[in-house]
MMTF fields as JSON, N, C-alpha, C and O atoms, coordinates in Angstrom:
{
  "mmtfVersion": "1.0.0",
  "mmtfProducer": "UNKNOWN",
  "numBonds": 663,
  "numAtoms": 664,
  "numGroups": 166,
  "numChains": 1,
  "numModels": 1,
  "chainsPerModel": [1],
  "groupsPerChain": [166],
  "chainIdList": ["A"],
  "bondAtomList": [4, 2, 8, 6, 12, 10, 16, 14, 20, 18, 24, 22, 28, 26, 32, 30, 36, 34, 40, 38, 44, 42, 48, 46, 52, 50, 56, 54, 60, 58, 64, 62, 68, 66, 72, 70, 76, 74, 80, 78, 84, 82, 88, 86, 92, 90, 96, 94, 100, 98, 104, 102, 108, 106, 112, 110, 116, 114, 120, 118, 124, 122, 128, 126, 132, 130, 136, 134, 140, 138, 144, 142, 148, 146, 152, 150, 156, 154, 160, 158, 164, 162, 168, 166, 172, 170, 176, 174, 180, 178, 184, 182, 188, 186, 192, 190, 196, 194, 200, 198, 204, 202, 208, 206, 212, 210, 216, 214, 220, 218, 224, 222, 228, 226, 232, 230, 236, 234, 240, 238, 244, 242, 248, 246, 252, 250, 256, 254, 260, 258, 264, 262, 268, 266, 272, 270, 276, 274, 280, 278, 284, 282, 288, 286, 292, 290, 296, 294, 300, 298, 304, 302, 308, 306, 312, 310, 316, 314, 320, 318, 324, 322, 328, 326, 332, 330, 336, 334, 340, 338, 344, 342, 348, 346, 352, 350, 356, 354, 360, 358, 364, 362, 368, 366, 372, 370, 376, 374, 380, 378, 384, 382, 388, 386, 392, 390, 396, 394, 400, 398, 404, 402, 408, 406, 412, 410, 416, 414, 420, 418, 424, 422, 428, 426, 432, 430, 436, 434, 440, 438, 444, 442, 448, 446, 452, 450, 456, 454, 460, 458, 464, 462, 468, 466, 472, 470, 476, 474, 480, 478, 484, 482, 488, 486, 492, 490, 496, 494, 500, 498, 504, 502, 508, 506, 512, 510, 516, 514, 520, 518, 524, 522, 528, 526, 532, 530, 536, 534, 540, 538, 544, 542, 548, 546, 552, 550, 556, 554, 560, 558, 564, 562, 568, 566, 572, 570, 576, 574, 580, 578, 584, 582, 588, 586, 592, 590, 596, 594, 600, 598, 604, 602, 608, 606, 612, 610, 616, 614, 620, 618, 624, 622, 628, 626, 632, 630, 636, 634, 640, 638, 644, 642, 648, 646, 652, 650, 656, 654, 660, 658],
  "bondOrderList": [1, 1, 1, 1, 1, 1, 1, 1, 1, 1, 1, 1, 1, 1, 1, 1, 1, 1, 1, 1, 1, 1, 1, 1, 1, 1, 1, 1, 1, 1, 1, 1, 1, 1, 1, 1, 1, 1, 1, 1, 1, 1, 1, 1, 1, 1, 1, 1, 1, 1, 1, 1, 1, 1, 1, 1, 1, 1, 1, 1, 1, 1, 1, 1, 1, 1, 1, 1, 1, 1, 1, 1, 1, 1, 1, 1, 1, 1, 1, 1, 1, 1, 1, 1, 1, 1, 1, 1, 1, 1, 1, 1, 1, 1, 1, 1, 1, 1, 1, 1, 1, 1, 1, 1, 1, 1, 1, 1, 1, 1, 1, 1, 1, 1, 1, 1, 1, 1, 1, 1, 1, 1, 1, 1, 1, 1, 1, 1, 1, 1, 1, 1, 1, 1, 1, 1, 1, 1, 1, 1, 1, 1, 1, 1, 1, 1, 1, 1, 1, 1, 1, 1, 1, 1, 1, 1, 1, 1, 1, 1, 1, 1, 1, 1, 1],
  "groupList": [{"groupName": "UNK", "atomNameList": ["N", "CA", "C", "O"], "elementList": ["N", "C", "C", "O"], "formalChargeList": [0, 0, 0, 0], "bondAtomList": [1, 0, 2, 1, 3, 2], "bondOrderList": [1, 1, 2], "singleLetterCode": "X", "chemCompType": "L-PEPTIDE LINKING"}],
  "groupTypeList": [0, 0, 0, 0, 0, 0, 0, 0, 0, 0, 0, 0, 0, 0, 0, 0, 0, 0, 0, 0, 0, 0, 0, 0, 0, 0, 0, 0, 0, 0, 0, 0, 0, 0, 0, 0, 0, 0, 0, 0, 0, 0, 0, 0, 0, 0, 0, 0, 0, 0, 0, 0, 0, 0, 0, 0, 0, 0, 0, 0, 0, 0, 0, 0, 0, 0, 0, 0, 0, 0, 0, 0, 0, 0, 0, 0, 0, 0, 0, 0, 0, 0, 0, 0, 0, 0, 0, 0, 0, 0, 0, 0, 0, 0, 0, 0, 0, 0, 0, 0, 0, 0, 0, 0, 0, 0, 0, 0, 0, 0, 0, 0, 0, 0, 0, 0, 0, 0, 0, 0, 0, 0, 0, 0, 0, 0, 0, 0, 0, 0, 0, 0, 0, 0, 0, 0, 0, 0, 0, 0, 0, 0, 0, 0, 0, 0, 0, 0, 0, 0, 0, 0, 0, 0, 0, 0, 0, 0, 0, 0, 0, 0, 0, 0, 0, 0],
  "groupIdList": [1, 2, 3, 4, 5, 6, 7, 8, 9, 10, 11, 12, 13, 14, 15, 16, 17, 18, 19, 20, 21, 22, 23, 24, 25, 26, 27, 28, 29, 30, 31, 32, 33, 34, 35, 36, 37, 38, 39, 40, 41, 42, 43, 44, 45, 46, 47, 48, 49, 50, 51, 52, 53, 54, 55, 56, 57, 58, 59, 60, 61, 62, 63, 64, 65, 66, 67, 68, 69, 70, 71, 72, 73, 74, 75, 76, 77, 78, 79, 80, 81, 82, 83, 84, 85, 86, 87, 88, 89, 90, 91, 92, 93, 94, 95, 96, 97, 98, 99, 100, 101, 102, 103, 104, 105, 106, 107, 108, 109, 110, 111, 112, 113, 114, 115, 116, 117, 118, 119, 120, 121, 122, 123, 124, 125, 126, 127, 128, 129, 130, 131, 132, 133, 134, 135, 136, 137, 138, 139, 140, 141, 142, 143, 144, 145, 146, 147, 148, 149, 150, 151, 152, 153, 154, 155, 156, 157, 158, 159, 160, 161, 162, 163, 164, 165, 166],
  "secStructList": [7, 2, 2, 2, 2, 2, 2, 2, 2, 2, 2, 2, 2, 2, 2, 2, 2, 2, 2, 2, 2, 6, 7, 7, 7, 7, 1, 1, 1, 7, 6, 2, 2, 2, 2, 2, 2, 2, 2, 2, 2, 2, 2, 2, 2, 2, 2, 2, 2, 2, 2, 2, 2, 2, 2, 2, 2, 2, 6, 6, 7, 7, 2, 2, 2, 2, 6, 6, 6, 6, 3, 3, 3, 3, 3, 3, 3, 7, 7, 6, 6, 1, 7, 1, 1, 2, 2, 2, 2, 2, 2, 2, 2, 2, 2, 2, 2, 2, 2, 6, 6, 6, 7, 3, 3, 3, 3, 7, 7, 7, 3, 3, 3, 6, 6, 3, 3, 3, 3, 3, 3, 3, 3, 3, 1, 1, 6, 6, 7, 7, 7, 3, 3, 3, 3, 3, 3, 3, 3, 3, 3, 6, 6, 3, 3, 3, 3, 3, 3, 7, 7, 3, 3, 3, 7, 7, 1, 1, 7, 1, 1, 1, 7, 7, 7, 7],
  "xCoordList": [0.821, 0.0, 0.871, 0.695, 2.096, 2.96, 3.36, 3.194, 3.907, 4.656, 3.751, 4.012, 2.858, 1.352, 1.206, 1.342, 0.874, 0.811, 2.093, 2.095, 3.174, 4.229, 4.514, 5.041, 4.019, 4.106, 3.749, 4.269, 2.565, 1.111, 1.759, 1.766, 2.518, 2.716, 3.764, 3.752, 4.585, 5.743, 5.488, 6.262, 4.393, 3.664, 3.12, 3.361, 2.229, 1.576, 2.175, 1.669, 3.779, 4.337, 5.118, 5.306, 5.325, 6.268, 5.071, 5.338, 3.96, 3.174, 2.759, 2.134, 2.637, 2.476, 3.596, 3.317, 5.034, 6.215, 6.369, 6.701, 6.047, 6.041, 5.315, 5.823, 3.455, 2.937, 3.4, 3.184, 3.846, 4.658, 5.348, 5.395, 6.02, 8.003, 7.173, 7.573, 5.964, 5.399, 6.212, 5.861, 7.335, 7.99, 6.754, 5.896, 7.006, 6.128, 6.111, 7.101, 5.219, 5.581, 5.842, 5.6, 6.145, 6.84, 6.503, 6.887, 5.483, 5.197, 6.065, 5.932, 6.774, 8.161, 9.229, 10.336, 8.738, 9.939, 9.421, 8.22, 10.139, 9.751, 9.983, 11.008, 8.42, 8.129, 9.257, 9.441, 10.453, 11.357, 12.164, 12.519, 12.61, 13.254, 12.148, 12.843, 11.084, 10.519, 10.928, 11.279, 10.738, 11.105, 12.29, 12.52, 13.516, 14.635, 14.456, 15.033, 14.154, 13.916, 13.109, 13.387, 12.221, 10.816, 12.224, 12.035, 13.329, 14.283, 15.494, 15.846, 15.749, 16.343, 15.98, 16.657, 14.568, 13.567, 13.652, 13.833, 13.575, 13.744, 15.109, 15.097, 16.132, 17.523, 17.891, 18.811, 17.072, 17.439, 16.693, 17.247, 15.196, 14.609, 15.604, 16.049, 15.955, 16.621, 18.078, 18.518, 18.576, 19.748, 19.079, 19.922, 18.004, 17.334, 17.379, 18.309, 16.528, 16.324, 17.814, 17.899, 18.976, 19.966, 20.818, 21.803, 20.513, 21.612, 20.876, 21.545, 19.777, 18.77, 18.939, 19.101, 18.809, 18.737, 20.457, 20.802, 21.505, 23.372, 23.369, 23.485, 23.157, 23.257, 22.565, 23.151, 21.094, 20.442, 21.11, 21.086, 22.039, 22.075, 23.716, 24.115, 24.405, 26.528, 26.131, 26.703, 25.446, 25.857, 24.883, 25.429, 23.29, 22.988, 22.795, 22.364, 23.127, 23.562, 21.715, 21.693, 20.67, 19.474, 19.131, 18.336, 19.944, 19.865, 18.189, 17.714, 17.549, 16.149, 15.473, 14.42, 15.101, 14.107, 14.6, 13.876, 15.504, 16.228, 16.303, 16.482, 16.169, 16.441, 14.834, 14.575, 13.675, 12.804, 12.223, 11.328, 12.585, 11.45, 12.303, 11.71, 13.387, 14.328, 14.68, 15.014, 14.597, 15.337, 14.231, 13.303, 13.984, 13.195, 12.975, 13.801, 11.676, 11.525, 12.709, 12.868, 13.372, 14.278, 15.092, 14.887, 16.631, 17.497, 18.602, 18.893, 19.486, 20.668, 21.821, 21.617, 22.839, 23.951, 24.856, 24.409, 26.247, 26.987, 28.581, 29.591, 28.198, 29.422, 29.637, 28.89, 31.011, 30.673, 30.848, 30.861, 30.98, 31.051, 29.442, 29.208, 28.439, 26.854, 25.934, 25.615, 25.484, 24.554, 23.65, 23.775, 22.573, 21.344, 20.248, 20.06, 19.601, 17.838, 18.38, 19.525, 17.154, 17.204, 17.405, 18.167, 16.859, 17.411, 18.736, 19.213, 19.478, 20.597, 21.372, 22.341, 20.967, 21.588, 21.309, 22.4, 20.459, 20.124, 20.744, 21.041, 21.071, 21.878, 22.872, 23.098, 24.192, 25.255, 25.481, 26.193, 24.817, 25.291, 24.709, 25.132, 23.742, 23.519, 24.769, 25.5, 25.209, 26.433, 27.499, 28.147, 27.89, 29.266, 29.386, 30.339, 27.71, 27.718, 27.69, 27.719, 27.636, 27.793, 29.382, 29.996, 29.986, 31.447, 32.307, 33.484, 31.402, 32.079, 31.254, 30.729, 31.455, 30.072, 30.822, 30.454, 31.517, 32.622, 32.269, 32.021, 32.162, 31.953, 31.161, 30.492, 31.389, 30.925, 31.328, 32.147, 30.773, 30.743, 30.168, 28.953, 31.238, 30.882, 30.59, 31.183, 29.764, 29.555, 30.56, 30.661, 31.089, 31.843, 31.086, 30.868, 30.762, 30.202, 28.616, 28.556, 27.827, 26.836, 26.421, 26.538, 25.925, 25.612, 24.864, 25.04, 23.79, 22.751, 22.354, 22.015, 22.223, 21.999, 20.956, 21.02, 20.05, 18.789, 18.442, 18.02, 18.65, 18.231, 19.621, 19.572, 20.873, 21.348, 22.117, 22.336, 22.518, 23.012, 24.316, 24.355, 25.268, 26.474, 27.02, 26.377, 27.514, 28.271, 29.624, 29.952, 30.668, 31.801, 32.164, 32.024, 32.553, 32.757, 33.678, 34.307, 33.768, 35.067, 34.417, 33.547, 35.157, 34.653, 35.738, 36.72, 35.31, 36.324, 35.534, 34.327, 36.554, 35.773, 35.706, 35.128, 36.817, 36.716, 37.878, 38.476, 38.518, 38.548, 40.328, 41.132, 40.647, 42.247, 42.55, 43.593, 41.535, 41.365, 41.373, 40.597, 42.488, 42.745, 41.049, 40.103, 41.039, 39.859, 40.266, 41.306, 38.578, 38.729, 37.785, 36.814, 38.341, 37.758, 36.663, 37.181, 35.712, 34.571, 33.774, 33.53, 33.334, 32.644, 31.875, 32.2, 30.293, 29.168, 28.041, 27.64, 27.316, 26.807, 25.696, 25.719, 24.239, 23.014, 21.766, 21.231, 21.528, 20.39, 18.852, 18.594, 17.883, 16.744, 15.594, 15.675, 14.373, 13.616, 12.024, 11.664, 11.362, 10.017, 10.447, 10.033, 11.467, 11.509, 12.27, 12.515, 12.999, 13.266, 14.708, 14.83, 15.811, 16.922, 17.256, 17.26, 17.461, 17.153, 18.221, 18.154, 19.527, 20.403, 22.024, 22.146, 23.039, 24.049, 25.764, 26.157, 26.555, 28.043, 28.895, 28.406, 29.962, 30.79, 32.428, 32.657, 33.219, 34.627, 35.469, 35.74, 36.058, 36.645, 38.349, 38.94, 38.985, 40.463, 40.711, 40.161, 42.223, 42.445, 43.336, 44.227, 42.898, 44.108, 45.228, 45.347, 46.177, 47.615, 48.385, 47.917, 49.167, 49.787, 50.734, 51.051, 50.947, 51.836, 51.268, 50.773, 51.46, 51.092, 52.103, 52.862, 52.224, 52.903, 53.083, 54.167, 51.507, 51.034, 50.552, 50.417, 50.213, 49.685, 48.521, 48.147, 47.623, 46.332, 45.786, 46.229, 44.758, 43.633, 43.372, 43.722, 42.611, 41.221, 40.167, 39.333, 40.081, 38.742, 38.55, 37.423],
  "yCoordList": [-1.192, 0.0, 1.265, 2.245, 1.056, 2.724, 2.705, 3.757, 1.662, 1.937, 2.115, 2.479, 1.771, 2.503, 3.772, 4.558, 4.237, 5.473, 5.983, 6.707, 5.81, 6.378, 6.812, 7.775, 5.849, 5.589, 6.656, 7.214, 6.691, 7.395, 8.805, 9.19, 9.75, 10.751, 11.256, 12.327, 10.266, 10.685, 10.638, 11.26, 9.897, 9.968, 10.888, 11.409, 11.882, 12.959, 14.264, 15.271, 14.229, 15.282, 15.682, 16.737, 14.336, 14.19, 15.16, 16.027, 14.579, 15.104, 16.332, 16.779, 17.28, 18.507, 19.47, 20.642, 19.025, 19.254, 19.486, 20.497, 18.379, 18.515, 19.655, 20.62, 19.578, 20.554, 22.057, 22.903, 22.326, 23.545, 24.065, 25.218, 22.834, 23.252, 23.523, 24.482, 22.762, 22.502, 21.018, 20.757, 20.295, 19.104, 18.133, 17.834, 17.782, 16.577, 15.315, 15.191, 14.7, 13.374, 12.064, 12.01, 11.497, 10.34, 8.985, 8.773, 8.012, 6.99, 5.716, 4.711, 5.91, 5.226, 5.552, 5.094, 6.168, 6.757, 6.541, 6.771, 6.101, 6.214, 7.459, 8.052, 7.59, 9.326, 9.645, 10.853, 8.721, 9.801, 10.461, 11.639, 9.002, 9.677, 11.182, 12.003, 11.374, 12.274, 13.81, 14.88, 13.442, 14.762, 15.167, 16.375, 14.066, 14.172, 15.118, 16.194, 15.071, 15.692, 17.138, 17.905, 17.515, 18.541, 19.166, 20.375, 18.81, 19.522, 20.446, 21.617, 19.357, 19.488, 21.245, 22.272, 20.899, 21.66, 23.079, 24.046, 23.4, 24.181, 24.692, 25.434, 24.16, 24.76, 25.329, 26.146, 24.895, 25.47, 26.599, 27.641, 26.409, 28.033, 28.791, 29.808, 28.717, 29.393, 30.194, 31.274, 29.472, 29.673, 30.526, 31.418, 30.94, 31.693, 32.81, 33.614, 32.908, 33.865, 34.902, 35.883, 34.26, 34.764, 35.103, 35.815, 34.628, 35.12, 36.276, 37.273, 36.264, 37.143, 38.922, 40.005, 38.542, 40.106, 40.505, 41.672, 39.416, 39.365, 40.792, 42.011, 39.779, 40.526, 42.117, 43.078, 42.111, 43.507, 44.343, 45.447, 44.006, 44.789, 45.456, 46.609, 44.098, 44.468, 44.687, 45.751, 44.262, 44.356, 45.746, 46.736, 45.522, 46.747, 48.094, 49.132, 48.011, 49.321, 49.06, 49.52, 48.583, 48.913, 48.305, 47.37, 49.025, 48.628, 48.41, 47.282, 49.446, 49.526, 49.206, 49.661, 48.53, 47.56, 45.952, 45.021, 46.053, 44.102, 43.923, 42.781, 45.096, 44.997, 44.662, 43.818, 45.564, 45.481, 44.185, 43.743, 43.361, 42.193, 41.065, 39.987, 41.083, 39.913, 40.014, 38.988, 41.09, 41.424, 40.745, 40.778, 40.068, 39.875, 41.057, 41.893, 40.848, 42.036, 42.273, 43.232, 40.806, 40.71, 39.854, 38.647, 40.832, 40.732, 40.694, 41.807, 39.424, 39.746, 39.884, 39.366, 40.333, 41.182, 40.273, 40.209, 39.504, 39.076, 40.329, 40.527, 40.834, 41.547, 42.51, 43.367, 43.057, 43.686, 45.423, 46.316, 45.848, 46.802, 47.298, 48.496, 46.42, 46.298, 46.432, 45.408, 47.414, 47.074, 45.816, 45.278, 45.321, 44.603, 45.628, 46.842, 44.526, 45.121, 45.558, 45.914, 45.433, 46.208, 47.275, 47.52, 48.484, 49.923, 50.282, 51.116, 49.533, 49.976, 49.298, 49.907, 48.115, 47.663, 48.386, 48.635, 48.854, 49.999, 50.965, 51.492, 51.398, 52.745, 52.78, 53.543, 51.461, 51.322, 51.538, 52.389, 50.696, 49.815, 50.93, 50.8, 51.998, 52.909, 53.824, 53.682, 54.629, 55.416, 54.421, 55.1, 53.501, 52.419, 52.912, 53.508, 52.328, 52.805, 54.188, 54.467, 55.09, 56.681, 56.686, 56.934, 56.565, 56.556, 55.521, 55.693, 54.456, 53.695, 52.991, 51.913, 54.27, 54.255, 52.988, 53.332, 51.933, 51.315, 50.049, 49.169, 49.663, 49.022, 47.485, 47.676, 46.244, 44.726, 43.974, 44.377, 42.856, 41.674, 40.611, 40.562, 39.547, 39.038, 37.312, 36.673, 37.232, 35.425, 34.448, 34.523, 33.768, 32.939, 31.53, 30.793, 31.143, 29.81, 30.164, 30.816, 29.456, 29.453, 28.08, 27.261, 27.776, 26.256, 26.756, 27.794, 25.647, 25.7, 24.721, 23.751, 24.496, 23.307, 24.111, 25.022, 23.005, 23.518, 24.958, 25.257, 25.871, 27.041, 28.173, 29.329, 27.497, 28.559, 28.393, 27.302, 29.465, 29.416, 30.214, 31.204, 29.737, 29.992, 31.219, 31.073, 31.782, 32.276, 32.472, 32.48, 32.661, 32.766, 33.942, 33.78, 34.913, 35.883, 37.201, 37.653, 37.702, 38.439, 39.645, 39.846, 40.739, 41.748, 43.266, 43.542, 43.985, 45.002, 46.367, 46.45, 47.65, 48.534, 49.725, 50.812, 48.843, 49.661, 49.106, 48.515, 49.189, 48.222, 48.179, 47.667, 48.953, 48.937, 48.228, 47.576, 48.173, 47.134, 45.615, 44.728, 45.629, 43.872, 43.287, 42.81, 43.481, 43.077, 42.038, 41.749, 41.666, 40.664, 39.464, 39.553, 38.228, 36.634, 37.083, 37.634, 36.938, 36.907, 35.721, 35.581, 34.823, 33.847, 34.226, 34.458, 34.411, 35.198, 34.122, 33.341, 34.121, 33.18, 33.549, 34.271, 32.972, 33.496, 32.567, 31.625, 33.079, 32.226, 32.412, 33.612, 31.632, 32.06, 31.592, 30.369, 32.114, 31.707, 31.895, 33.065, 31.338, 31.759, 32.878, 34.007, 32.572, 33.546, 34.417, 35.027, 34.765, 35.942, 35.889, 34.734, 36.501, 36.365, 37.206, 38.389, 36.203, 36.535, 36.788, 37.368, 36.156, 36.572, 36.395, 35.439, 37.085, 36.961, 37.392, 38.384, 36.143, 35.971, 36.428, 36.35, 36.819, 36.567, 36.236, 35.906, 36.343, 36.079, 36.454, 35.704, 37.672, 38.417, 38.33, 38.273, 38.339, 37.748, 38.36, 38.255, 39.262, 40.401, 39.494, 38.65, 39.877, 39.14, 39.749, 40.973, 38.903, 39.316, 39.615, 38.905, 40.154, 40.362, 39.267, 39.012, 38.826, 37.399, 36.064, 36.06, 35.145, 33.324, 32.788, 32.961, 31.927, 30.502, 29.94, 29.365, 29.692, 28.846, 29.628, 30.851, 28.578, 28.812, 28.877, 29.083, 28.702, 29.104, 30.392, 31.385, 30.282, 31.712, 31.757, 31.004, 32.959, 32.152, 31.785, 31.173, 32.16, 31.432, 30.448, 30.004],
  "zCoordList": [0.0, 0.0, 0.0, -0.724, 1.163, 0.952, -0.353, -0.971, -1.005, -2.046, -3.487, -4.633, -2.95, -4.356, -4.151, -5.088, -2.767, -2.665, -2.99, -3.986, -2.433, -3.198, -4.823, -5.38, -5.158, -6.506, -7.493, -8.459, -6.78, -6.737, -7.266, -8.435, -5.673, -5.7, -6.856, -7.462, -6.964, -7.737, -9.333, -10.06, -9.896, -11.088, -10.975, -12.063, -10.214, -10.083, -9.982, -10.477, -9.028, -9.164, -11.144, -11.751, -11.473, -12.586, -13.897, -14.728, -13.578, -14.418, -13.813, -14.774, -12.849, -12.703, -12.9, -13.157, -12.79, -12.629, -14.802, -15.42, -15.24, -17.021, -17.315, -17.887, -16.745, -17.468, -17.153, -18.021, -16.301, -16.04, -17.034, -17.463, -17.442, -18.049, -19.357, -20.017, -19.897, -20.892, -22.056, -23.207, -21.233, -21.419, -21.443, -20.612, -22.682, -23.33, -21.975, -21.254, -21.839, -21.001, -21.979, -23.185, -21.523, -22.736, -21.729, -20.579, -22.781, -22.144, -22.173, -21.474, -22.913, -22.475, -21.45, -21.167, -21.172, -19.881, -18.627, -18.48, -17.576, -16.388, -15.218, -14.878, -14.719, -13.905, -13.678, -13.532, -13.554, -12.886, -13.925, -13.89, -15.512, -16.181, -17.018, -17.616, -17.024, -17.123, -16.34, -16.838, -15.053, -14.348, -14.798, -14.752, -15.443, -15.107, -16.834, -16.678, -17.592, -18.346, -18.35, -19.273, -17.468, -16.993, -16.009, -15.876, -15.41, -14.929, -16.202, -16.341, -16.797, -17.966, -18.551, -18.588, -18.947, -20.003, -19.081, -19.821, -17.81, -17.077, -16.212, -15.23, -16.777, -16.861, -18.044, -18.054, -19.468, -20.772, -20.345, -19.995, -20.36, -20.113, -18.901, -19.432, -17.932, -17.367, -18.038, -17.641, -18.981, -19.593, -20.411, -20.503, -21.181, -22.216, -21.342, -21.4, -20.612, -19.387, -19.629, -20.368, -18.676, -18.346, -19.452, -19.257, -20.681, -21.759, -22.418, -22.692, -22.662, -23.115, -22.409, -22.973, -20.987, -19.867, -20.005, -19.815, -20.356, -20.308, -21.426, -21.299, -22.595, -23.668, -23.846, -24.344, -23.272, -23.046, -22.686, -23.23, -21.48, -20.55, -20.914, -21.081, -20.937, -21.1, -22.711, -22.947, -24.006, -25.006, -25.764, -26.251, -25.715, -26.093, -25.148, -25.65, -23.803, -23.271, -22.453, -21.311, -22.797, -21.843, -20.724, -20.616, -19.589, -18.678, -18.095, -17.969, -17.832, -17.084, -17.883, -17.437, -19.208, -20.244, -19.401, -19.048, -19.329, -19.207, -17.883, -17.459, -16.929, -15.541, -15.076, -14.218, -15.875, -15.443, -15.926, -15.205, -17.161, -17.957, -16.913, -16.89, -16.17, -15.967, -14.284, -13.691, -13.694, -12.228, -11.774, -12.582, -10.634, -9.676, -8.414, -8.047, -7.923, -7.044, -5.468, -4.713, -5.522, -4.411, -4.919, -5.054, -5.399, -6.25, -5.263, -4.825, -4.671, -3.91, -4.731, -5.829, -4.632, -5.64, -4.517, -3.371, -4.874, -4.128, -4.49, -3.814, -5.628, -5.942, -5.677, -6.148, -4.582, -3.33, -4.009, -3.162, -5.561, -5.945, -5.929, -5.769, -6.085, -6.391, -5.365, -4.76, -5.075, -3.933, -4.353, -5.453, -3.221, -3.478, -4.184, -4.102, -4.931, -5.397, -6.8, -7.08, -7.714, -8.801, -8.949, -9.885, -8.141, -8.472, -8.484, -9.253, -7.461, -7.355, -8.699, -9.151, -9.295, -10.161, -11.253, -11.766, -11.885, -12.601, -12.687, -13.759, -11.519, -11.165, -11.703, -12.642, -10.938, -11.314, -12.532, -13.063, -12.985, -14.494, -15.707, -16.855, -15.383, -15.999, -15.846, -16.825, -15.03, -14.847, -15.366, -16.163, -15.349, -15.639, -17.305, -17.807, -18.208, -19.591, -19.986, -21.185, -19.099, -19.697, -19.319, -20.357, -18.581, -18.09, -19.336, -19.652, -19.908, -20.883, -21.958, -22.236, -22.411, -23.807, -24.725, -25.848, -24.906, -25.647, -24.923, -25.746, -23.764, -22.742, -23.714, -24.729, -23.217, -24.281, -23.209, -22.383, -23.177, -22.468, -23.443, -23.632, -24.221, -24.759, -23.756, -22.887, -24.285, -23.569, -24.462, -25.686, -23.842, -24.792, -24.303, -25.265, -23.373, -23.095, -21.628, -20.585, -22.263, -20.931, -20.748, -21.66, -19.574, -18.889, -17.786, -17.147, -17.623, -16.63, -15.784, -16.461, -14.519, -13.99, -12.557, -11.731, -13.028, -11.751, -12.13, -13.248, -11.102, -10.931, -11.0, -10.58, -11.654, -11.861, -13.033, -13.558, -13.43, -14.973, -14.697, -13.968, -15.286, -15.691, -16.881, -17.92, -16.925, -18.285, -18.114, -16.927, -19.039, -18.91, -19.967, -21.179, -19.496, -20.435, -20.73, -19.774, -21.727, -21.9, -22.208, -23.055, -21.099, -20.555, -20.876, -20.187, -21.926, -22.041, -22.068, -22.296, -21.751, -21.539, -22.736, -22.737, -24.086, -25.254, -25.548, -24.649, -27.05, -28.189, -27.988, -28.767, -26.574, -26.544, -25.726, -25.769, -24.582, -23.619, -23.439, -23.795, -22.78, -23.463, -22.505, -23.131, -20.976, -20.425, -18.936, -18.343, -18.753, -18.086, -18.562, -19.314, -17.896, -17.922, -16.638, -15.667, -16.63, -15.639, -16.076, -17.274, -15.157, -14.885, -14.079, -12.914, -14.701, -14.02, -13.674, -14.537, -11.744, -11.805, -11.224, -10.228, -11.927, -11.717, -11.25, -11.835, -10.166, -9.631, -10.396, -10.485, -10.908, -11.669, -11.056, -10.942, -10.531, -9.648, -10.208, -10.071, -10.59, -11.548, -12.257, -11.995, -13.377, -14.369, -14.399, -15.44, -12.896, -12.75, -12.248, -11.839, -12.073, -11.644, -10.113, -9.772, -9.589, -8.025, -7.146, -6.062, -7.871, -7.389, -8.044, -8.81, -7.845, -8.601, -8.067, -7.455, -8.615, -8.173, -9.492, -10.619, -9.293, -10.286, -9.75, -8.586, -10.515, -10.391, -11.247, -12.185, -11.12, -12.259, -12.062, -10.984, -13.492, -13.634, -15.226, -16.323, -14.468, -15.543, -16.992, -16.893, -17.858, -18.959, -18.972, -19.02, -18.929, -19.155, -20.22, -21.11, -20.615, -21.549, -22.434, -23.596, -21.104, -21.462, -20.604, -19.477, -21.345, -20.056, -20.266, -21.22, -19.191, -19.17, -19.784, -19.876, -21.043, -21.833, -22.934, -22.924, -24.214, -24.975, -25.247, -26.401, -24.145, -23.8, -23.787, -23.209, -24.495, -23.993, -22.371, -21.462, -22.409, -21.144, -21.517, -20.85, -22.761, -23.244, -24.257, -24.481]
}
């Protein structure tokens, strides 16, 4: 009997959990490899999300259009130049692009797992500027980006290696 009812629930979440993502259910698959897919389907949308508001914001300069369709109403900022909340991120990043009208952040790689999405990207502030490697990391929460890390690392002139950073 527990393990019917069990059964029960986890066929029921798998299928409320799909119609969400809008992930097809597949009757060859079992509820779980389903969810495992209805998870899947909702780390790509999350990755859409976050490359979509990236590009708005570092590549065409509109900050308060991409801040407002993408910021969540309680936005934690881990990057200690950034206050918390959307306004303040607005703020910044509005003054940053009048101070560096030249200013690009290109994505070179993004990846998503669960609820947060990754990018890795090359960050200059105009076309003499060699830049930085920033690996930017974003939490996504019904739609919305709720909170955010990064890790910034200047390019050098010279390496060790024959490696990029990117």
């Amino acid at each position: 009997m527990k393990k019917t009812v069990l059964l029960s629930c986890l066929v029921l979440t798998t299928i409320l959990s799909a119609c969400q993502s809008n992930a097809p259910i597949r009757q060859d698959q079992s509820p779980v490899e389903n969810l495992q897919i209805s998870k899947q389907h909702q780390a790509a949308l999350n990755k859409q999300i976050v490359v979509d508001f990236y590009e708005g914001v570092f590549l065409k300069h509109q900050v308060q259009s991409y801040a407002d369709r993408y910021i969540g109403s309680q936005y934690i900022q881990h990057n200690p130049h950034v206050p918390d909340g959307k306004a303040p991120f607005v703020n910044y990043f509005t003054q940053y692009f009048k101070d560096n009208p030249e200013a690009k952040n290109e994505i070179k790689r993004a990846a998503a797992e669960g609820d947060l999405v990754y990018l890795h990207v090359h960050s200059t502030q105009n076309k003499q500027d060699r830049g930085e490697a920033i690996v930017d990391i974003f939490r996504v929460e019904n739609g919305k980006i709720v909170e955010h890390w990064d890790v910034q690392q200047s390019i050098p002139e010279s390496s060790a290696n024959s490696n990029t950073m990117f």
